[in-house]
CSV table of C-alpha atoms in Angstrom, one decimal:
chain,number,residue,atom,x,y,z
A,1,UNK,CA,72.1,-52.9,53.4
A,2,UNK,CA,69.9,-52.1,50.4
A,3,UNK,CA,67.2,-54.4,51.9
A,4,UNK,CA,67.4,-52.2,54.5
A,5,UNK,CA,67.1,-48.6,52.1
A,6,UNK,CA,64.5,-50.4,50.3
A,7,UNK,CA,62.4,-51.1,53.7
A,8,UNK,CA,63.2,-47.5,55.3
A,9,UNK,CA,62.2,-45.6,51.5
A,10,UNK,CA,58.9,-48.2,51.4
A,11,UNK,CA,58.3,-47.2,55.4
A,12,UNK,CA,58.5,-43.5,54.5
A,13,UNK,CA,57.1,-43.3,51.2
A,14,UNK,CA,53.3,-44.8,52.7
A,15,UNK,CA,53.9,-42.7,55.6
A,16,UNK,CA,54.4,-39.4,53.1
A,17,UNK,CA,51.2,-40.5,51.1
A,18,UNK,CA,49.0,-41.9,54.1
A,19,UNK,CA,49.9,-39.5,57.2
A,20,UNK,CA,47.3,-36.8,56.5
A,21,UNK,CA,44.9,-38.8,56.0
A,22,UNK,CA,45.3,-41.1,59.5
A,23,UNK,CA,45.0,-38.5,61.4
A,24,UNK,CA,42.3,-36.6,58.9
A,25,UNK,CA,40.1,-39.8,59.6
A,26,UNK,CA,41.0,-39.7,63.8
A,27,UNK,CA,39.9,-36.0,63.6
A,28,UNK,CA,36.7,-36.9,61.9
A,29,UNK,CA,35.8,-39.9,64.3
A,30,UNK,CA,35.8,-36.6,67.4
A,31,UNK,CA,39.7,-37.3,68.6
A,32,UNK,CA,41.3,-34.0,69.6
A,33,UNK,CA,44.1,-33.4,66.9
A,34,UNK,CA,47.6,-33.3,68.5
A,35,UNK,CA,46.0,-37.2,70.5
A,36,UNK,CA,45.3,-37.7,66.5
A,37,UNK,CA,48.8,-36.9,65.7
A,38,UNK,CA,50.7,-39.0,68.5
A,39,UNK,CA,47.9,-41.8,67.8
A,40,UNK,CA,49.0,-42.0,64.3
A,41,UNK,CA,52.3,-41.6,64.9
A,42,UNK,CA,52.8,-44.1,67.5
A,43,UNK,CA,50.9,-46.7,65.1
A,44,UNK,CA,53.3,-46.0,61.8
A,45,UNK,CA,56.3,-46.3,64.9
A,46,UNK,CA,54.9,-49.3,66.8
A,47,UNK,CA,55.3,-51.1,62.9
A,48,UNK,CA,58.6,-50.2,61.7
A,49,UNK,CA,60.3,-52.5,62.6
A,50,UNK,CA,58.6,-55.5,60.7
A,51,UNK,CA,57.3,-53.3,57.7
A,52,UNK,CA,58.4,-55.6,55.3
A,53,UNK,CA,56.4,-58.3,56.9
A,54,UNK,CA,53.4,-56.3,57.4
A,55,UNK,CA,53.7,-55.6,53.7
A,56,UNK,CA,53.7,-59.1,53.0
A,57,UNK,CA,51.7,-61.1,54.9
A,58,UNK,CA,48.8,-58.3,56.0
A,59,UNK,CA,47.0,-55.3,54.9
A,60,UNK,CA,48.7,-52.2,55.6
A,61,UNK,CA,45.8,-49.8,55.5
A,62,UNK,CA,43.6,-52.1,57.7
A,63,UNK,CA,46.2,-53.0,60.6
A,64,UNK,CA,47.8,-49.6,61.2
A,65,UNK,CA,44.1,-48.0,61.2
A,66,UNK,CA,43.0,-50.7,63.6
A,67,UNK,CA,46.0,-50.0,65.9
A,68,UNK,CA,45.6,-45.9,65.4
A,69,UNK,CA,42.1,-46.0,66.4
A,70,UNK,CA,42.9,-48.3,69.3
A,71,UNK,CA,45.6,-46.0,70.4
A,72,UNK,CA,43.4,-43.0,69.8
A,73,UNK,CA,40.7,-44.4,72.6
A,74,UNK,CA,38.2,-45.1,69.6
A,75,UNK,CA,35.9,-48.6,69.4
A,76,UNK,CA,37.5,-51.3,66.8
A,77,UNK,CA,35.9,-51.4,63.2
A,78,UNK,CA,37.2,-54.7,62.2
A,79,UNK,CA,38.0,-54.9,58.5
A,80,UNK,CA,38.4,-50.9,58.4
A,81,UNK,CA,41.0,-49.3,56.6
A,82,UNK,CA,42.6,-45.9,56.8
A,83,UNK,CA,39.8,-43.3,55.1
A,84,UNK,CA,40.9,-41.7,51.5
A,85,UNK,CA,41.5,-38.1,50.8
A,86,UNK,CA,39.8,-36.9,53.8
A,87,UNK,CA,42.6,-34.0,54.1
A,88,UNK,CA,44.8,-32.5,51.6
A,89,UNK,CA,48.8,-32.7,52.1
A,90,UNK,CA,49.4,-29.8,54.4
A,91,UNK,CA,53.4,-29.2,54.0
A,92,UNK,CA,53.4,-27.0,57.1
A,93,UNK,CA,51.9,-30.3,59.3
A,94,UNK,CA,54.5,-32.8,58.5
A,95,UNK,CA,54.7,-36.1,60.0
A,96,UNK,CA,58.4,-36.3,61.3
A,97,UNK,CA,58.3,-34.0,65.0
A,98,UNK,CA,55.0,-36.9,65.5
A,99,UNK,CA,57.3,-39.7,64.7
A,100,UNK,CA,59.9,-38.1,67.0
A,101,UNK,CA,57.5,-37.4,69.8
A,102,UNK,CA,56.0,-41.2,69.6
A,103,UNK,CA,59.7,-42.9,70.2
A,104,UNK,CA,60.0,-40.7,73.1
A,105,UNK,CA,57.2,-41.9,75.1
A,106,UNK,CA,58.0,-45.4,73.6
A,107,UNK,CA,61.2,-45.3,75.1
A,108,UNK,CA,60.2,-43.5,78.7
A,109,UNK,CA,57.5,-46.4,78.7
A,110,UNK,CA,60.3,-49.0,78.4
A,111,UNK,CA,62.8,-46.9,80.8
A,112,UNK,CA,59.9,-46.6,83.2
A,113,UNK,CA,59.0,-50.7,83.0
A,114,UNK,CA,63.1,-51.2,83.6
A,115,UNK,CA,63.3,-48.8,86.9
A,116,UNK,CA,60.0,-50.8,88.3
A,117,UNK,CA,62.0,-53.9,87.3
A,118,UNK,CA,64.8,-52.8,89.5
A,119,UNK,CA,62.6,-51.6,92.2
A,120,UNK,CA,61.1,-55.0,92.4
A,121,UNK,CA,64.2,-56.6,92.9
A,122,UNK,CA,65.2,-54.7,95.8
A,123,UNK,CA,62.0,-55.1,97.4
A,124,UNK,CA,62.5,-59.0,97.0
A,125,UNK,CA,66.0,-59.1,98.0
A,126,UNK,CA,64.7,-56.9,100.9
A,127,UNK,CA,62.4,-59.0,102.8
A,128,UNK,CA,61.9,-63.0,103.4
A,129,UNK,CA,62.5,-65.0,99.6
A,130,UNK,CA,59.5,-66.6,98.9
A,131,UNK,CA,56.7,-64.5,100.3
A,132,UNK,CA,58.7,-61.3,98.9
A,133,UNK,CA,58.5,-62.9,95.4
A,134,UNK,CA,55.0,-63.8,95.7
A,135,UNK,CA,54.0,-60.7,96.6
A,136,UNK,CA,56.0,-58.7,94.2
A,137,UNK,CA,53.9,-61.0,91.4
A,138,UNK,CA,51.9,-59.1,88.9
A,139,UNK,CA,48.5,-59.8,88.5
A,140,UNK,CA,47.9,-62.4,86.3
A,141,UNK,CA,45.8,-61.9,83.5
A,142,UNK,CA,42.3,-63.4,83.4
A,143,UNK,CA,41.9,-67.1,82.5
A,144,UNK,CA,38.5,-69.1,81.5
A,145,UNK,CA,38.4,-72.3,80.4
A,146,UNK,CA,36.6,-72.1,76.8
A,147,UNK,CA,37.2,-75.3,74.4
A,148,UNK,CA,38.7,-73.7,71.1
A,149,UNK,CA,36.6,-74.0,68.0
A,150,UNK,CA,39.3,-73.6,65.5
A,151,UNK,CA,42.4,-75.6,65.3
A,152,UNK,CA,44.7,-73.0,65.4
A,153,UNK,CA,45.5,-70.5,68.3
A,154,UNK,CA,44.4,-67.3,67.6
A,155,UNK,CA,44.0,-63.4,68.8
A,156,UNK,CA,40.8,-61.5,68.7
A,157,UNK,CA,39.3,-58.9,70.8
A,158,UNK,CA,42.3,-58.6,73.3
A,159,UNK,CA,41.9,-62.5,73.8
A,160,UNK,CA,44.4,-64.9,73.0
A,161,UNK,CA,42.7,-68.6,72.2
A,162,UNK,CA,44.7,-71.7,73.1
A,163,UNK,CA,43.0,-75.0,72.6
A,164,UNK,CA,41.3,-74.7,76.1
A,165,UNK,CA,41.6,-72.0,77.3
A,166,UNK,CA,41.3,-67.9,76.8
A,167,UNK,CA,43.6,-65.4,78.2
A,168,UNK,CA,42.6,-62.2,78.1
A,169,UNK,CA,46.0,-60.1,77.1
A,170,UNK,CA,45.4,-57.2,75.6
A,171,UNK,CA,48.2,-55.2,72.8
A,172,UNK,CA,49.7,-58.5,71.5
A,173,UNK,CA,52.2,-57.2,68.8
A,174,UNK,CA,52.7,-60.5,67.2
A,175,UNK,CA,52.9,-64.5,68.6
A,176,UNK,CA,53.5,-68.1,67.3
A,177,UNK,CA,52.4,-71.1,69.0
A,178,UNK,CA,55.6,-73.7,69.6
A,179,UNK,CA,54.8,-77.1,70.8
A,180,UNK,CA,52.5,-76.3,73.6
A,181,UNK,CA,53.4,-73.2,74.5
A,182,UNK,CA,52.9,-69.6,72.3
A,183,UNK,CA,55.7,-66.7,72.4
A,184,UNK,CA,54.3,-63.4,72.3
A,185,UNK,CA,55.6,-60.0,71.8
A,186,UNK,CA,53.5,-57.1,73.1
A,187,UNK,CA,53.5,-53.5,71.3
A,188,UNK,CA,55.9,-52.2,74.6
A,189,UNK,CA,58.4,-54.7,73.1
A,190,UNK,CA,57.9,-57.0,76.3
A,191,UNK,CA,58.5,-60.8,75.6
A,192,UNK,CA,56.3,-63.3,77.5
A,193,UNK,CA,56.0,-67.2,77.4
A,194,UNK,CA,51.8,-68.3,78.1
A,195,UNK,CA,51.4,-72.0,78.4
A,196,UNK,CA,49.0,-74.3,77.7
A,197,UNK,CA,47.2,-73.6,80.7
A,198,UNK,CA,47.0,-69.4,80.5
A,199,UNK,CA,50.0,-69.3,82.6
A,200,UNK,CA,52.0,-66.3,81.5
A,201,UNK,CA,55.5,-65.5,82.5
A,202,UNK,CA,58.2,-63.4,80.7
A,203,UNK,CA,60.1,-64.6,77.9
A,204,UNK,CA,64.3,-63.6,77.5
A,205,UNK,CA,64.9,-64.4,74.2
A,206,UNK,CA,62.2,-64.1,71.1
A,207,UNK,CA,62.2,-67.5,69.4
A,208,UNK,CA,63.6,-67.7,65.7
A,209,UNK,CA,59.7,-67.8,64.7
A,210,UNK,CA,58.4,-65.3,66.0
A,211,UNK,CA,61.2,-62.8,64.4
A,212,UNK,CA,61.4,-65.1,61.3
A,213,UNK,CA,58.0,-66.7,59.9
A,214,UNK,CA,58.0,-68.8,57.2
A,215,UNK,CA,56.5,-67.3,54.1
A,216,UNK,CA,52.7,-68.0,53.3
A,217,UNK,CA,51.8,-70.5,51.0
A,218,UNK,CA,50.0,-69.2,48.3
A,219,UNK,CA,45.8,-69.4,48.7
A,220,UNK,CA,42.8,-68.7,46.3
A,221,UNK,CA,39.7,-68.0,48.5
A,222,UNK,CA,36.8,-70.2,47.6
A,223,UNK,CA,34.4,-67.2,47.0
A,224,UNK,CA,34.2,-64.6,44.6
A,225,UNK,CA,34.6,-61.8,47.2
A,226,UNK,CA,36.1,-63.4,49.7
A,227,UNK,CA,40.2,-62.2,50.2
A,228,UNK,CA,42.7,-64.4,52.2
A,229,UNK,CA,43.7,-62.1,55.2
A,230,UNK,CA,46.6,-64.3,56.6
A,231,UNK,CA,48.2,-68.0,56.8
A,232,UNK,CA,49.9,-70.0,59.0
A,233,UNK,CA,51.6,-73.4,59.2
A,234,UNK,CA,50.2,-76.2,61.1
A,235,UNK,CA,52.2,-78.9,62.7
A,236,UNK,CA,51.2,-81.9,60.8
A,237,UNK,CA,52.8,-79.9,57.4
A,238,UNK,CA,49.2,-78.5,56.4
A,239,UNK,CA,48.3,-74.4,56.4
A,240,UNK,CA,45.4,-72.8,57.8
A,241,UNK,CA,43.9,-69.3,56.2
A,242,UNK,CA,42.1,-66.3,57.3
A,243,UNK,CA,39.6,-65.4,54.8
A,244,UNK,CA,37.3,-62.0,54.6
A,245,UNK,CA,34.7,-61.3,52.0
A,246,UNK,CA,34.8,-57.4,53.6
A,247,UNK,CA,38.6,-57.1,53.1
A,248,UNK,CA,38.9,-56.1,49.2
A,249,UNK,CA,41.2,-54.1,47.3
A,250,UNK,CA,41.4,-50.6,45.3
A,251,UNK,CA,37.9,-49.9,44.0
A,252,UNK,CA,36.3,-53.0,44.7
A,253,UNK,CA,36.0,-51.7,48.5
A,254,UNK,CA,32.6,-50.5,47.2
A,255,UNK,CA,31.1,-54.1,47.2
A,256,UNK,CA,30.7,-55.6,50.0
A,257,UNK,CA,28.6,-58.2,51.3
A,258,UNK,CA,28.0,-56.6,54.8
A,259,UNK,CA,30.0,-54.3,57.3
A,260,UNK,CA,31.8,-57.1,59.0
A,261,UNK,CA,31.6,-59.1,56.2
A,262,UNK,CA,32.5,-63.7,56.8
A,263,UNK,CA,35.6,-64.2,58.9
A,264,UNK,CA,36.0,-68.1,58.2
A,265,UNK,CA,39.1,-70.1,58.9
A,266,UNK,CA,40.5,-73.0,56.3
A,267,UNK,CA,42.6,-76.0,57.1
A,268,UNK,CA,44.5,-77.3,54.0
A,269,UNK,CA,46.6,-80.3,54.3
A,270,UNK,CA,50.1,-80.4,53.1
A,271,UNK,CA,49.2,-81.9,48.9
A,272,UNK,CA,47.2,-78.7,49.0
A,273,UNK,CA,43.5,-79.6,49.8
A,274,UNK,CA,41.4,-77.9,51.6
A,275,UNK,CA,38.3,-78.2,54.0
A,276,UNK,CA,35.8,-76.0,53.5
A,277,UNK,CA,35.4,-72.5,55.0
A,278,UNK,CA,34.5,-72.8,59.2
A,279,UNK,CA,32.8,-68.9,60.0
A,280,UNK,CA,34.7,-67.3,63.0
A,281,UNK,CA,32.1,-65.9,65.4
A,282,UNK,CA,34.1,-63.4,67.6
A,283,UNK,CA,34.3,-59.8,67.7
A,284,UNK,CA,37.6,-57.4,66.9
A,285,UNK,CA,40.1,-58.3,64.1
A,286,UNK,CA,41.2,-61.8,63.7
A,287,UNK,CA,45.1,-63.1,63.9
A,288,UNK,CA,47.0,-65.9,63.5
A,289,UNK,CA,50.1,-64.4,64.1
């Protein structure tokens, strides 16, 4: 229970020191400001739940600016973070009735995914089995055949990269690859299975891994302002590691090498060594998880 306090006081506490300034930087980038609000708000909501993993294994700043400004209808800046003192705390524009409205239309998108659910399944019971169910299929999403360059699936762009193939699935919450086949959780909270193919069908039950990852090993970046940005464990006991040089801390934000910055991937084997640095050529910000 006091992991719990500690998450919800952590949760609020950024949220007290970082809300004006979310939707100060929406406002700024031409977003009208109660979209700015709900934008913002649905982005601190949409990460509640796993704050204490977000806290560990990601920056904060970078991934809930990158999901306001999606939400908000705005183009992706990938490395961005939420913009500094660009408005003052304003007691009289707290962040709470946001918060509030945000889990409303969370919930009346789920409630509304449920009742098409059930209308499906009448529909199907309704007329012959199998051409019922085929016809009651969603679209699937789009599927190319693209050989992976990295040895690791991963999600940029609103494309998820298997080793063959690229599925283009937009507002992927979080995923882990198992065996030949990757869980995913979308931001709606909907669970689906996508096979080594692109095949995508839904999921009942999250995997222990995806609500459970094992902590990162620890990494030192190879360059002086490069910053590792996320890890993940490979099969054969060896890690593989994000790294940025445009994703530094506190005051060093100033120096940069460029606006994107290097995005490269490292494979390091289970005693520890490493291969050296393969660049990432692919727009959006980059996930292993």
């Amino acid at each position: 229970m006091a992991g719990r306090s500690e998450h919800d006081a952590d949760f609020v506490g950024y949220v007290a020191v970082r809300w004006h300034d979310l939707v100060g930087g929406l406002e700024d980038a031409g977003v009208a400001p109660d979209e700015a609000r709900l934008a913002a708000g649905g982005a601190l909501l949409a990460h509640r739940g796993g704050w204490d993993r977000l806290v560990r294994d990601r920056e904060v700043d970078v991934v809930l600016w990158a999901d306001a400004r999606e939400r908000a209808g705005l183009p992706p800046r990938p490395g961005e973070a939420v913009p500094h003192a660009v408005r003052p705390p304003d007691p009289s524009d707290p962040p709470e009735p946001w918060l509030e409205r945000a889990g409303q239309e969370r919930a009346a998108a789920r409630a509304r995914t449920v009742r098409r659910g059930l209308v499906g399944l009448v529909v199907v019971a309704a007329l012959a089995a199998g051409w019922a169910w085929w016809a009651g299929r969603p679209v699937p999403p789009p599927v190319r055949e693209e050989a992976n360059p990295l040895p690791v699936v991963w999600y940029a762009g609103g494309d998820l990269h298997l080793p063959d193939v690229v599925v283009g699935l937009p507002g992927i919450e979080e995923f882990v690859a198992i065996d030949d086949v990757v869980a995913v959780r979308m931001r709606s909270g909907e669970l689906l299975q996508v096979d080594g193919d692109g095949a995508v069908a839904p999921l009942d039950v999250a995997p222990t891994e995806l609500d459970d990852p094992p902590q990162v090993r620890a990494y030192e970046p190879p360059g002086r302002y490069d910053v590792s940005v996320q890890g993940v464990p490979l099969a054969d006991g060896g890690w593989a590691y994000v790294i940025d040089s445009a994703r530094r801390h506190g005051a060093t934000d100033a120096v940069r090498q460029s606006e994107t910055g290097r995005r490269a991937l490292v494979v390091c084997d289970g005693d520890g060594t490493c291969a050296e640095p393969v660049t990432i050529d692919a727009g959006g910000t980059i996930r292993l998880r």
